[in-house]
Every structure is written in C-alpha cells, then in structure tokens.
Amino acid sequence: MLPANSDYKIISVTPAGRERYLRILVPYLLRNRHILSEHHFWLNTNRQTDIAYIEGLAEKFPDFFKINRKELFSNYAHFASIWQYFQDYTDESTVYIRFDDDICFIAPDAIPALIKHRLANPRPFLVYGNIINNAVCTHIQQLTGTVPSNWGKVSYSCLDRNGWKNPGFSARLHKHFLADLEQERMNRWKFGKWVIEDYRRFSVNVISWFGKDMKMVDELNCGNLVTSAITDPLTGNQVKGEEQFISETLPRRFSRPCEICGEAIFSHFAFYTQRSYLEKATALLERYHALALNNDSRLPNAGFKNSELMKKTRYGISLILNIFPISGFRSWNRKLNLNARYKTFIMIKYPGFYSALRKIKRTLLFSGTGLKTPPDRENQS
C-alpha cells in the first residue's frame, strides 16, 4: 500500500507505441487505476494502425488514457524523439513512472512497491524497477543465485553481450521467470535496494522520478538530444540520447545516484538485438499476452509448446532461405549460386548439411513449376 500521508499524484507514461506490445501492457495499467491517476502515451510512431489503436484507448477511457503528440524526428531513430516529452512532466506535486511499451508483465505489488520506494527515498534522481531482461538487473539476479551463471555470465553493463545482445539467453531467462510464476515462486526474483553509486548507464525500461527534480534540468527545451552539443561532465563525450542523459549524465551532475527497487518486479520483452528471435522463434509473446488477459500467474506453459515448435520450424526455414535466397524463377543456374560469405565455410565445415540444404533449395525452386529438377552437382557454384 502507498503511504497514507502522501499528497503526490501518480501519473504513468509510455513512449508509444507498438500495438502488439501495448495489448499486453494495457490490462496491467487498467488494473492499477486505483493507484495511477492517468496514463499518458507519448506518441512516438508514424504507423497508422498503432496510432489508431492508441487513439481508440483514449476514446474508450478518456479519464485515464491521454495522448501527448509532438514532432517525430523522421531523420533519426524514434528514440531521438523521446526527450522532448519530459518538459511536460515536471509538476512539483507529481511522481511520474515511465514504462516502455514492451513491458509484458507487472507483478500485482510492483507499482505500489515502486512508488513507496520512490517516496521513501528522495535522494536518487531516478528509481528503477527490478526488470526481467535488463542486463544490469540480470547481473544482480545472478549474484543472488536466481539466474544460473552457467548459462553465461552477465556483466555489470547495460549493453552486456549476454544480457542485452544474446536472444537465446533472453529467451531462456523469460522461460525461467515464467516457470517460477507458474510455481508461485516469483518472490525469489526480488532483492534489496541496489544503489548505482558509479552512475553507470541503465536501460530505462521502468523508471520513476519526481516532477520537481526534472524541473531543475536546464536542457528540457533543447528538443533533440542527438543533435544537441551536450557533453558528459566526467568523460567529455557527447550525449547521444535520452537514456544516457537521464541515467548517467543527470544523476552525476546532481550527485544523486539512481537506485533499483528490488521489490518491484516487471518483465521487459526484448531489446532490438533480441526482438526478431523472440517474436519469430518463441511463443513468449503469446504466453505473456495470455497471462495479461487472464491475470493468473499460474497459467500453465504447456499449451504453448506446439505453437513454439511451429514458430521455430518456420524461423529455421527462413534462416535457410536467407542464406540461400530464392528471388523469383528466371534462371535456376543463377539462383543456385550461394552467398559467398556462407558457401565456402559450410561446404568445408559441414559438407553433409550443405548437401542437404542444396537439395531442399532445389525442391523449393522447382516444386510446382512443371520443370525437371536439375541433377545434384555439388561443384556447381
């Protein structure tokens, strides 16, 4: 429960967004309306179907969902447009929480725990959630023994090669967490307060700040941080985006190191380095969607095994076809030419596998064309 004497208003926000993820996040937001006064979507997409979905939410729940629209900097990645929204979230009597649009699980006690920690700890510039699939949090979860180190160690870095970049590791992490949810062992993922004393960068999947603190930032009106000549006071390097700015530069400037609330558990679906594999080769998104709609952490995972097997098969075939591209039937001889980066390596290292793939390709090329499949000539390039 929140402190009874708190006079702060609680507003949550999301840079939005992708409908396939928001359909998972939105049920959790609605279940927390007794705590959250409003939820604001920072419109950060030009995809019309996603915009229509967000507008539909605002029409259906006008007292709760609000839309904040600003210029989308089309010459840059969409993250470059996010910083400009912070200037509107500086009310001195408000605590703000920001969720990425692909937050795919929020524990029943997570938002109250995060707010309680924020109110009880005014020193940190930001308070972070305890986030599944966030490299720094995974590093801590390995230290506490929740995540096995023999899967591959995750360093204390938000861009760690396992915790941020490796899609297979992230899939295993999600499945490990979901298995614990099914067995009602979520609490083993919790840990105590963690202070980031060295001001290192953090992936800002879930963050909270006081409006009065953000109001002190001089650069609120600079708009696009990517094109602004802002430098980190310690390294002298130019700040390239809002994540680096708010998790590293500002806490160091104000001498207010950020903290992780280990009691507030959230799950973050994927970084861009992981997204293709998690969406195309696993049933994790479907699993989290069902979990969000049913509001039952004991929902068994068994029903998703067949779906995941089918997706893995399709994903494997797509990888094969990317290595051996088929781009329309004109000259079978030209199409059987393989990408030079892969051909020599596969031929020498895995000759049997190479031969099998060639046969698959010939079958795909000539099936249904009425033409005779050419002979299997291993030396043809």
GROMACS .gro file of C-alpha atoms in nm:
model
  381
    1MET     CA    1   0.000   0.000   0.000
    2LEU     CA    2   0.106   0.359  -0.059
    3PRO     CA    3   0.185   0.585   0.237
    4ALA     CA    4  -0.142   0.724   0.369
    5ASN     CA    5   0.003   1.071   0.413
    6SER     CA    6   0.129   1.110   0.057
    7ASP     CA    7  -0.006   1.412  -0.127
    8TYR     CA    8   0.161   1.321  -0.455
    9LYS     CA    9  -0.034   1.250  -0.769
   10ILE     CA   10   0.088   0.947  -0.964
   11ILE     CA   11   0.099   0.966  -1.345
   12SER     CA   12   0.246   0.697  -1.568
   13VAL     CA   13   0.370   0.743  -1.924
   14THR     CA   14   0.479   0.531  -2.219
   15PRO     CA   15   0.663   0.630  -2.537
   16ALA     CA   16   0.419   0.461  -2.774
   17GLY     CA   17   0.399   0.251  -2.940
   18ARG     CA   18   0.351  -0.087  -3.093
   19GLU     CA   19   0.002  -0.235  -3.070
   20ARG     CA   20   0.126  -0.594  -3.036
   21TYR     CA   21   0.303  -0.495  -2.714
   22LEU     CA   22   0.052  -0.242  -2.584
   23ARG     CA   23  -0.220  -0.510  -2.587
   24ILE     CA   24  -0.016  -0.678  -2.314
   25LEU     CA   25   0.073  -0.365  -2.115
   26VAL     CA   26  -0.271  -0.202  -2.116
   27PRO     CA   27  -0.451  -0.464  -1.898
   28TYR     CA   28  -0.189  -0.412  -1.627
   29LEU     CA   29  -0.232  -0.035  -1.643
   30LEU     CA   30  -0.608  -0.065  -1.612
   31ARG     CA   31  -0.574  -0.295  -1.312
   32ASN     CA   32  -0.370  -0.023  -1.139
   33ARG     CA   33  -0.613   0.264  -1.196
   34HIS     CA   34  -0.675   0.284  -0.822
   35ILE     CA   35  -0.312   0.398  -0.791
   36LEU     CA   36  -0.241   0.572  -1.122
   37SER     CA   37  -0.432   0.895  -1.177
   38GLU     CA   38  -0.366   0.893  -1.552
   39HIS     CA   39  -0.155   0.720  -1.812
   40HIS     CA   40  -0.010   0.930  -2.094
   41PHE     CA   41   0.101   0.794  -2.430
   42TRP     CA   42   0.393   0.987  -2.577
   43LEU     CA   43   0.308   0.935  -2.943
   44ASN     CA   44   0.632   0.812  -3.092
   45THR     CA   45   0.526   0.629  -3.409
   46ASN     CA   46   0.405   0.709  -3.759
   47ARG     CA   47   0.247   0.368  -3.812
   48GLN     CA   48  -0.121   0.440  -3.864
   49THR     CA   49  -0.255   0.112  -3.723
   50ASP     CA   50  -0.064   0.167  -3.400
   51ILE     CA   51  -0.184   0.528  -3.378
   52ALA     CA   52  -0.543   0.415  -3.434
   53TYR     CA   53  -0.514   0.164  -3.151
   54ILE     CA   54  -0.380   0.427  -2.911
   55GLU     CA   55  -0.649   0.675  -3.013
   56GLY     CA   56  -0.910   0.404  -2.956
   57LEU     CA   57  -0.785   0.354  -2.600
   58ALA     CA   58  -0.807   0.728  -2.530
   59GLU     CA   59  -1.163   0.734  -2.665
   60LYS     CA   60  -1.270   0.434  -2.458
   61PHE     CA   61  -1.104   0.550  -2.134
   62PRO     CA   62  -1.090   0.931  -2.169
   63ASP     CA   63  -1.041   0.994  -1.796
   64PHE     CA   64  -0.738   0.766  -1.780
   65PHE     CA   65  -0.558   0.740  -2.114
   66LYS     CA   66  -0.424   1.066  -2.258
   67ILE     CA   67  -0.221   1.127  -2.574
   68ASN     CA   68   0.069   1.371  -2.591
   69ARG     CA   69   0.171   1.447  -2.951
   70LYS     CA   70   0.494   1.608  -3.060
   71GLU     CA   71   0.711   1.617  -3.369
   72LEU     CA   72   0.860   1.285  -3.474
   73PHE     CA   73   1.216   1.342  -3.589
   74SER     CA   74   1.198   1.139  -3.910
   75ASN     CA   75   1.571   1.158  -3.991
   76TYR     CA   76   1.663   0.973  -3.673
   77ALA     CA   77   1.569   0.656  -3.489
   78HIS     CA   78   1.246   0.700  -3.293
   79PHE     CA   79   1.430   0.709  -2.961
   80ALA     CA   80   1.561   1.054  -3.059
   81SER     CA   81   1.209   1.198  -3.028
   82ILE     CA   82   1.152   1.089  -2.668
   83TRP     CA   83   1.346   1.350  -2.471
   84GLN     CA   84   1.124   1.640  -2.581
   85TYR     CA   85   0.831   1.497  -2.382
   86PHE     CA   86   1.000   1.530  -2.043
   87GLN     CA   87   0.943   1.907  -2.040
   88ASP     CA   88   0.571   1.840  -1.984
   89TYR     CA   89   0.628   1.616  -1.681
   90THR     CA   90   0.771   1.846  -1.417
   91ASP     CA   91   0.476   1.912  -1.188
   92GLU     CA   92   0.610   1.954  -0.835
   93SER     CA   93   0.325   1.758  -0.674
   94THR     CA   94   0.352   1.457  -0.907
   95VAL     CA   95   0.552   1.136  -0.915
   96TYR     CA   96   0.595   1.000  -1.265
   97ILE     CA   97   0.653   0.642  -1.379
   98ARG     CA   98   0.762   0.559  -1.730
   99PHE     CA   99   0.707   0.215  -1.882
  100ASP     CA  100   0.850   0.102  -2.215
  101ASP     CA  101   0.571  -0.015  -2.444
  102ASP     CA  102   0.706  -0.372  -2.434
  103ILE     CA  103   0.676  -0.417  -2.060
  104CYS     CA  104   0.499  -0.752  -2.072
  105PHE     CA  105   0.444  -0.833  -1.704
  106ILE     CA  106   0.379  -0.623  -1.396
  107ALA     CA  107   0.361  -0.802  -1.062
  108PRO     CA  108   0.050  -0.722  -0.855
  109ASP     CA  109   0.258  -0.541  -0.593
  110ALA     CA  110   0.515  -0.388  -0.832
  111ILE     CA  111   0.370  -0.041  -0.888
  112PRO     CA  112   0.284   0.016  -0.519
  113ALA     CA  113   0.632  -0.104  -0.421
  114LEU     CA  114   0.799   0.123  -0.676
  115ILE     CA  115   0.603   0.429  -0.563
  116LYS     CA  116   0.660   0.352  -0.196
  117HIS     CA  117   1.033   0.326  -0.260
  118ARG     CA  118   1.031   0.648  -0.461
  119LEU     CA  119   0.854   0.843  -0.186
  120ALA     CA  120   1.068   0.698   0.091
  121ASN     CA  121   1.396   0.762  -0.094
  122PRO     CA  122   1.410   1.121  -0.225
  123ARG     CA  123   1.787   1.118  -0.287
  124PRO     CA  124   1.812   0.912  -0.611
  125PHE     CA  125   1.741   1.107  -0.928
  126LEU     CA  126   1.563   0.802  -1.070
  127VAL     CA  127   1.427   0.486  -0.914
  128TYR     CA  128   1.427   0.181  -1.141
  129GLY     CA  129   1.215  -0.130  -1.129
  130ASN     CA  130   1.356  -0.479  -1.085
  131ILE     CA  131   1.328  -0.577  -1.450
  132ILE     CA  132   1.340  -0.921  -1.606
  133ASN     CA  133   1.550  -0.897  -1.925
  134ASN     CA  134   1.750  -0.592  -1.828
  135ALA     CA  135   2.123  -0.663  -1.823
  136VAL     CA  136   2.210  -0.477  -1.501
  137CYS     CA  137   1.918  -0.642  -1.318
  138THR     CA  138   2.016  -0.982  -1.462
  139HIS     CA  139   2.370  -0.930  -1.330
  140ILE     CA  140   2.224  -0.876  -0.981
  141GLN     CA  141   1.987  -1.172  -1.022
  142GLN     CA  142   2.292  -1.387  -1.099
  143LEU     CA  143   2.466  -1.258  -0.787
  144THR     CA  144   2.164  -1.362  -0.578
  145GLY     CA  145   2.155  -1.705  -0.745
  146THR     CA  146   1.819  -1.662  -0.917
  147VAL     CA  147   1.966  -1.678  -1.268
  148PRO     CA  148   2.224  -1.955  -1.321
  149SER     CA  149   2.572  -1.830  -1.407
  150ASN     CA  150   2.645  -2.141  -1.616
  151TRP     CA  151   2.409  -2.004  -1.883
  152GLY     CA  152   2.674  -1.739  -1.950
  153LYS     CA  153   2.774  -1.464  -1.710
  154VAL     CA  154   2.617  -1.121  -1.741
  155SER     CA  155   2.847  -0.832  -1.654
  156TYR     CA  156   2.750  -0.514  -1.472
  157SER     CA  157   2.681  -0.333  -1.801
  158CYS     CA  158   2.353  -0.244  -1.968
  159LEU     CA  159   2.495  -0.347  -2.307
  160ASP     CA  160   2.632  -0.681  -2.194
  161ARG     CA  161   2.672  -0.935  -2.476
  162ASN     CA  162   2.453  -1.192  -2.297
  163GLY     CA  163   2.212  -0.973  -2.102
  164TRP     CA  164   2.144  -0.725  -2.384
  165LYS     CA  165   2.255  -0.878  -2.711
  166ASN     CA  166   2.205  -1.256  -2.691
  167PRO     CA  167   1.848  -1.353  -2.794
  168GLY     CA  168   1.892  -1.715  -2.688
  169PHE     CA  169   1.990  -1.604  -2.338
  170SER     CA  170   1.691  -1.371  -2.313
  171ALA     CA  171   1.453  -1.648  -2.423
  172ARG     CA  172   1.592  -1.878  -2.156
  173LEU     CA  173   1.561  -1.600  -1.898
  174HIS     CA  174   1.195  -1.533  -1.982
  175LYS     CA  175   1.110  -1.904  -1.967
  176HIS     CA  176   1.288  -1.939  -1.633
  177PHE     CA  177   1.088  -1.649  -1.492
  178LEU     CA  178   0.756  -1.777  -1.632
  179ALA     CA  179   0.824  -2.121  -1.484
  180ASP     CA  180   0.872  -1.962  -1.143
  181LEU     CA  181   0.547  -1.767  -1.189
  182GLU     CA  182   0.365  -2.091  -1.265
  183GLN     CA  183   0.508  -2.244  -0.948
  184GLU     CA  184   0.424  -1.929  -0.746
  185ARG     CA  185   0.791  -1.860  -0.678
  186MET     CA  186   0.810  -1.504  -0.806
  187ASN     CA  187   0.946  -1.372  -0.476
  188ARG     CA  188   1.279  -1.544  -0.534
  189TRP     CA  189   1.348  -1.281  -0.803
  190LYS     CA  190   1.326  -0.997  -0.552
  191PHE     CA  191   1.630  -0.839  -0.390
  192GLY     CA  192   1.704  -0.546  -0.159
  193LYS     CA  193   1.766  -0.185  -0.253
  194TRP     CA  194   2.052  -0.151  -0.502
  195VAL     CA  195   2.230   0.184  -0.533
  196ILE     CA  196   2.416   0.255  -0.858
  197GLU     CA  197   2.690   0.458  -0.695
  198ASP     CA  198   2.910   0.479  -1.005
  199TYR     CA  199   2.639   0.645  -1.218
  200ARG     CA  200   2.659   0.378  -1.486
  201ARG     CA  201   2.410   0.371  -1.772
  202PHE     CA  202   2.091   0.173  -1.719
  203SER     CA  203   1.834   0.053  -1.973
  204VAL     CA  204   1.537   0.269  -1.874
  205ASN     CA  205   1.259   0.013  -1.922
  206VAL     CA  206   1.085   0.119  -1.599
  207ILE     CA  207   1.182   0.442  -1.422
  208SER     CA  208   1.030   0.686  -1.174
  209TRP     CA  209   1.110   1.050  -1.100
  210PHE     CA  210   0.978   1.347  -0.905
  211GLY     CA  211   0.842   1.624  -1.124
  212LYS     CA  212   1.022   1.877  -0.907
  213ASP     CA  213   1.356   1.708  -0.982
  214MET     CA  214   1.307   1.700  -1.358
  215LYS     CA  215   1.210   2.067  -1.343
  216MET     CA  216   1.569   2.153  -1.244
  217VAL     CA  217   1.713   2.022  -1.572
  218ASP     CA  218   1.834   2.309  -1.791
  219GLU     CA  219   1.809   2.113  -2.118
  220LEU     CA  220   1.434   2.044  -2.105
  221ASN     CA  221   1.367   2.265  -2.407
  222CYS     CA  222   1.655   2.150  -2.624
  223GLY     CA  223   1.433   1.900  -2.811
  224ASN     CA  224   1.658   1.657  -2.993
  225LEU     CA  225   1.949   1.541  -2.778
  226VAL     CA  226   2.106   1.364  -3.072
  227THR     CA  227   2.176   1.697  -3.244
  228SER     CA  228   2.247   1.895  -2.926
  229ALA     CA  229   2.603   1.963  -2.817
  230ILE     CA  230   2.561   1.827  -2.463
  231THR     CA  231   2.866   1.661  -2.312
  232ASP     CA  232   2.901   1.429  -2.018
  233PRO     CA  233   3.077   1.620  -1.737
  234LEU     CA  234   3.303   1.326  -1.650
  235THR     CA  235   3.401   1.179  -1.986
  236GLY     CA  236   3.362   1.486  -2.205
  237ASN     CA  237   3.184   1.269  -2.463
  238GLN     CA  238   2.877   1.400  -2.640
  239VAL     CA  239   2.544   1.275  -2.508
  240LYS     CA  240   2.369   1.083  -2.785
  241GLY     CA  241   2.025   1.013  -2.640
  242GLU     CA  242   1.783   1.047  -2.353
  243GLU     CA  243   1.870   0.712  -2.189
  244GLN     CA  244   2.234   0.806  -2.144
  245PHE     CA  245   2.134   1.159  -2.039
  246ILE     CA  246   1.884   1.067  -1.767
  247SER     CA  247   2.054   0.755  -1.630
  248GLU     CA  248   2.418   0.873  -1.639
  249THR     CA  249   2.466   1.245  -1.701
  250LEU     CA  250   2.194   1.397  -1.484
  251PRO     CA  251   2.245   1.175  -1.175
  252ARG     CA  252   2.618   1.251  -1.190
  253ARG     CA  253   2.555   1.624  -1.238
  254PHE     CA  254   2.332   1.642  -0.929
  255SER     CA  255   2.537   1.387  -0.727
  256ARG     CA  256   2.224   1.177  -0.685
  257PRO     CA  257   2.292   0.814  -0.781
  258CYS     CA  258   1.993   0.614  -0.901
  259GLU     CA  259   1.852   0.312  -0.721
  260ILE     CA  260   1.680  -0.013  -0.816
  261CYS     CA  261   1.373  -0.112  -0.616
  262GLY     CA  262   1.431  -0.486  -0.591
  263GLU     CA  263   1.079  -0.545  -0.459
  264ALA     CA  264   0.910  -0.414  -0.776
  265ILE     CA  265   0.916  -0.684  -1.045
  266PHE     CA  266   0.846  -0.612  -1.411
  267SER     CA  267   0.928  -0.807  -1.725
  268HIS     CA  268   1.064  -0.639  -2.038
  269PHE     CA  269   1.011  -0.833  -2.360
  270ALA     CA  270   1.303  -0.750  -2.589
  271PHE     CA  271   1.579  -0.517  -2.695
  272TYR     CA  272   1.610  -0.471  -3.070
  273THR     CA  273   1.902  -0.717  -3.065
  274GLN     CA  274   1.668  -0.989  -2.934
  275ARG     CA  275   1.333  -0.899  -3.089
  276SER     CA  276   1.338  -1.093  -3.415
  277TYR     CA  277   1.426  -1.423  -3.249
  278LEU     CA  278   1.188  -1.383  -2.953
  279GLU     CA  279   0.895  -1.292  -3.175
  280LYS     CA  280   0.956  -1.539  -3.459
  281ALA     CA  281   1.106  -1.841  -3.286
  282THR     CA  282   0.933  -1.849  -2.946
  283ALA     CA  283   0.578  -1.834  -2.812
  284LEU     CA  284   0.677  -1.593  -2.535
  285LEU     CA  285   0.471  -1.302  -2.665
  286GLU     CA  286   0.161  -1.523  -2.681
  287ARG     CA  287   0.239  -1.654  -2.333
  288TYR     CA  288   0.267  -1.306  -2.184
  289HIS     CA  289  -0.046  -1.194  -2.367
  290ALA     CA  290  -0.250  -1.479  -2.220
  291LEU     CA  291  -0.104  -1.403  -1.879
  292ALA     CA  292  -0.204  -1.036  -1.903
  293LEU     CA  293  -0.561  -1.118  -2.007
  294ASN     CA  294  -0.616  -1.395  -1.751
  295ASN     CA  295  -0.443  -1.224  -1.458
  296ASP     CA  296  -0.332  -1.564  -1.331
  297SER     CA  297   0.041  -1.626  -1.289
  298ARG     CA  298  -0.026  -2.000  -1.258
  299LEU     CA  299  -0.139  -2.020  -1.620
  300PRO     CA  300   0.048  -2.331  -1.745
  301ASN     CA  301   0.302  -2.303  -2.022
  302ALA     CA  302   0.231  -2.646  -2.170
  303GLY     CA  303  -0.037  -2.519  -2.406
  304PHE     CA  304   0.218  -2.302  -2.590
  305LYS     CA  305   0.471  -2.575  -2.672
  306ASN     CA  306   0.315  -2.671  -3.006
  307SER     CA  307   0.292  -2.306  -3.109
  308GLU     CA  308   0.659  -2.252  -3.025
  309LEU     CA  309   0.764  -2.565  -3.216
  310MET     CA  310   0.585  -2.442  -3.527
  311LYS     CA  311   0.738  -2.096  -3.497
  312LYS     CA  312   1.088  -2.237  -3.450
  313THR     CA  313   1.043  -2.450  -3.761
  314ARG     CA  314   0.933  -2.152  -3.969
  315TYR     CA  315   1.214  -1.942  -3.827
  316GLY     CA  316   1.471  -2.209  -3.914
  317ILE     CA  317   1.343  -2.232  -4.269
  318SER     CA  318   1.356  -1.854  -4.304
  319LEU     CA  319   1.721  -1.856  -4.195
  320ILE     CA  320   1.799  -2.122  -4.455
  321LEU     CA  321   1.630  -1.918  -4.725
  322ASN     CA  322   1.821  -1.609  -4.617
  323ILE     CA  323   2.145  -1.799  -4.665
  324PHE     CA  324   2.023  -1.950  -4.991
  325PRO     CA  325   1.793  -1.677  -5.129
  326ILE     CA  326   1.517  -1.751  -5.378
  327SER     CA  327   1.406  -1.439  -5.563
  328GLY     CA  328   1.168  -1.548  -5.841
  329PHE     CA  329   1.213  -1.809  -6.114
  330ARG     CA  330   1.417  -1.694  -6.413
  331SER     CA  331   1.740  -1.889  -6.428
  332TRP     CA  332   1.778  -2.188  -6.197
  333ASN     CA  333   2.153  -2.189  -6.259
  334ARG     CA  334   2.188  -1.832  -6.127
  335LYS     CA  335   1.962  -1.899  -5.828
  336LEU     CA  336   2.170  -2.192  -5.714
  337ASN     CA  337   2.463  -1.954  -5.659
  338LEU     CA  338   2.511  -1.922  -5.283
  339ASN     CA  339   2.603  -1.622  -5.077
  340ALA     CA  340   2.985  -1.624  -5.081
  341ARG     CA  341   3.009  -1.540  -4.713
  342TYR     CA  342   2.846  -1.867  -4.616
  343LYS     CA  343   2.915  -2.108  -4.902
  344THR     CA  344   3.282  -2.191  -4.852
  345PHE     CA  345   3.252  -2.217  -4.474
  346ILE     CA  346   2.951  -2.451  -4.486
  347MET     CA  347   3.093  -2.663  -4.769
  348ILE     CA  348   3.417  -2.728  -4.582
  349LYS     CA  349   3.291  -2.741  -4.224
  350TYR     CA  350   2.955  -2.913  -4.272
  351PRO     CA  351   2.954  -3.090  -4.612
  352GLY     CA  352   2.659  -3.315  -4.526
  353PHE     CA  353   2.450  -3.023  -4.403
  354TYR     CA  354   2.545  -2.823  -4.712
  355SER     CA  355   2.434  -3.103  -4.942
  356ALA     CA  356   2.101  -3.137  -4.760
  357LEU     CA  357   2.032  -2.764  -4.788
  358ARG     CA  358   2.106  -2.771  -5.162
  359LYS     CA  359   1.851  -3.048  -5.206
  360ILE     CA  360   1.592  -2.852  -5.007
  361LYS     CA  361   1.656  -2.548  -5.223
  362ARG     CA  362   1.617  -2.738  -5.549
  363THR     CA  363   1.289  -2.883  -5.425
  364LEU     CA  364   1.160  -2.537  -5.330
  365LEU     CA  365   1.276  -2.385  -5.658
  366PHE     CA  366   1.122  -2.640  -5.891
  367SER     CA  367   0.817  -2.756  -5.697
  368GLY     CA  368   0.504  -2.667  -5.893
  369THR     CA  369   0.691  -2.518  -6.190
  370GLY     CA  370   0.648  -2.818  -6.421
  371LEU     CA  371   1.022  -2.816  -6.486
  372LYS     CA  372   1.256  -3.103  -6.426
  373THR     CA  373   1.470  -3.073  -6.115
  374PRO     CA  374   1.836  -3.044  -6.222
  375PRO     CA  375   2.089  -3.308  -6.118
  376ASP     CA  376   2.265  -3.274  -5.784
  377ARG     CA  377   2.601  -3.126  -5.882
  378GLU     CA  378   2.794  -3.041  -5.567
  379ASN     CA  379   3.064  -2.848  -5.753
  380GLN     CA  380   2.818  -2.605  -5.912
  381SER     CA  381   2.853  -2.258  -5.760
   0.00000   0.00000   0.00000
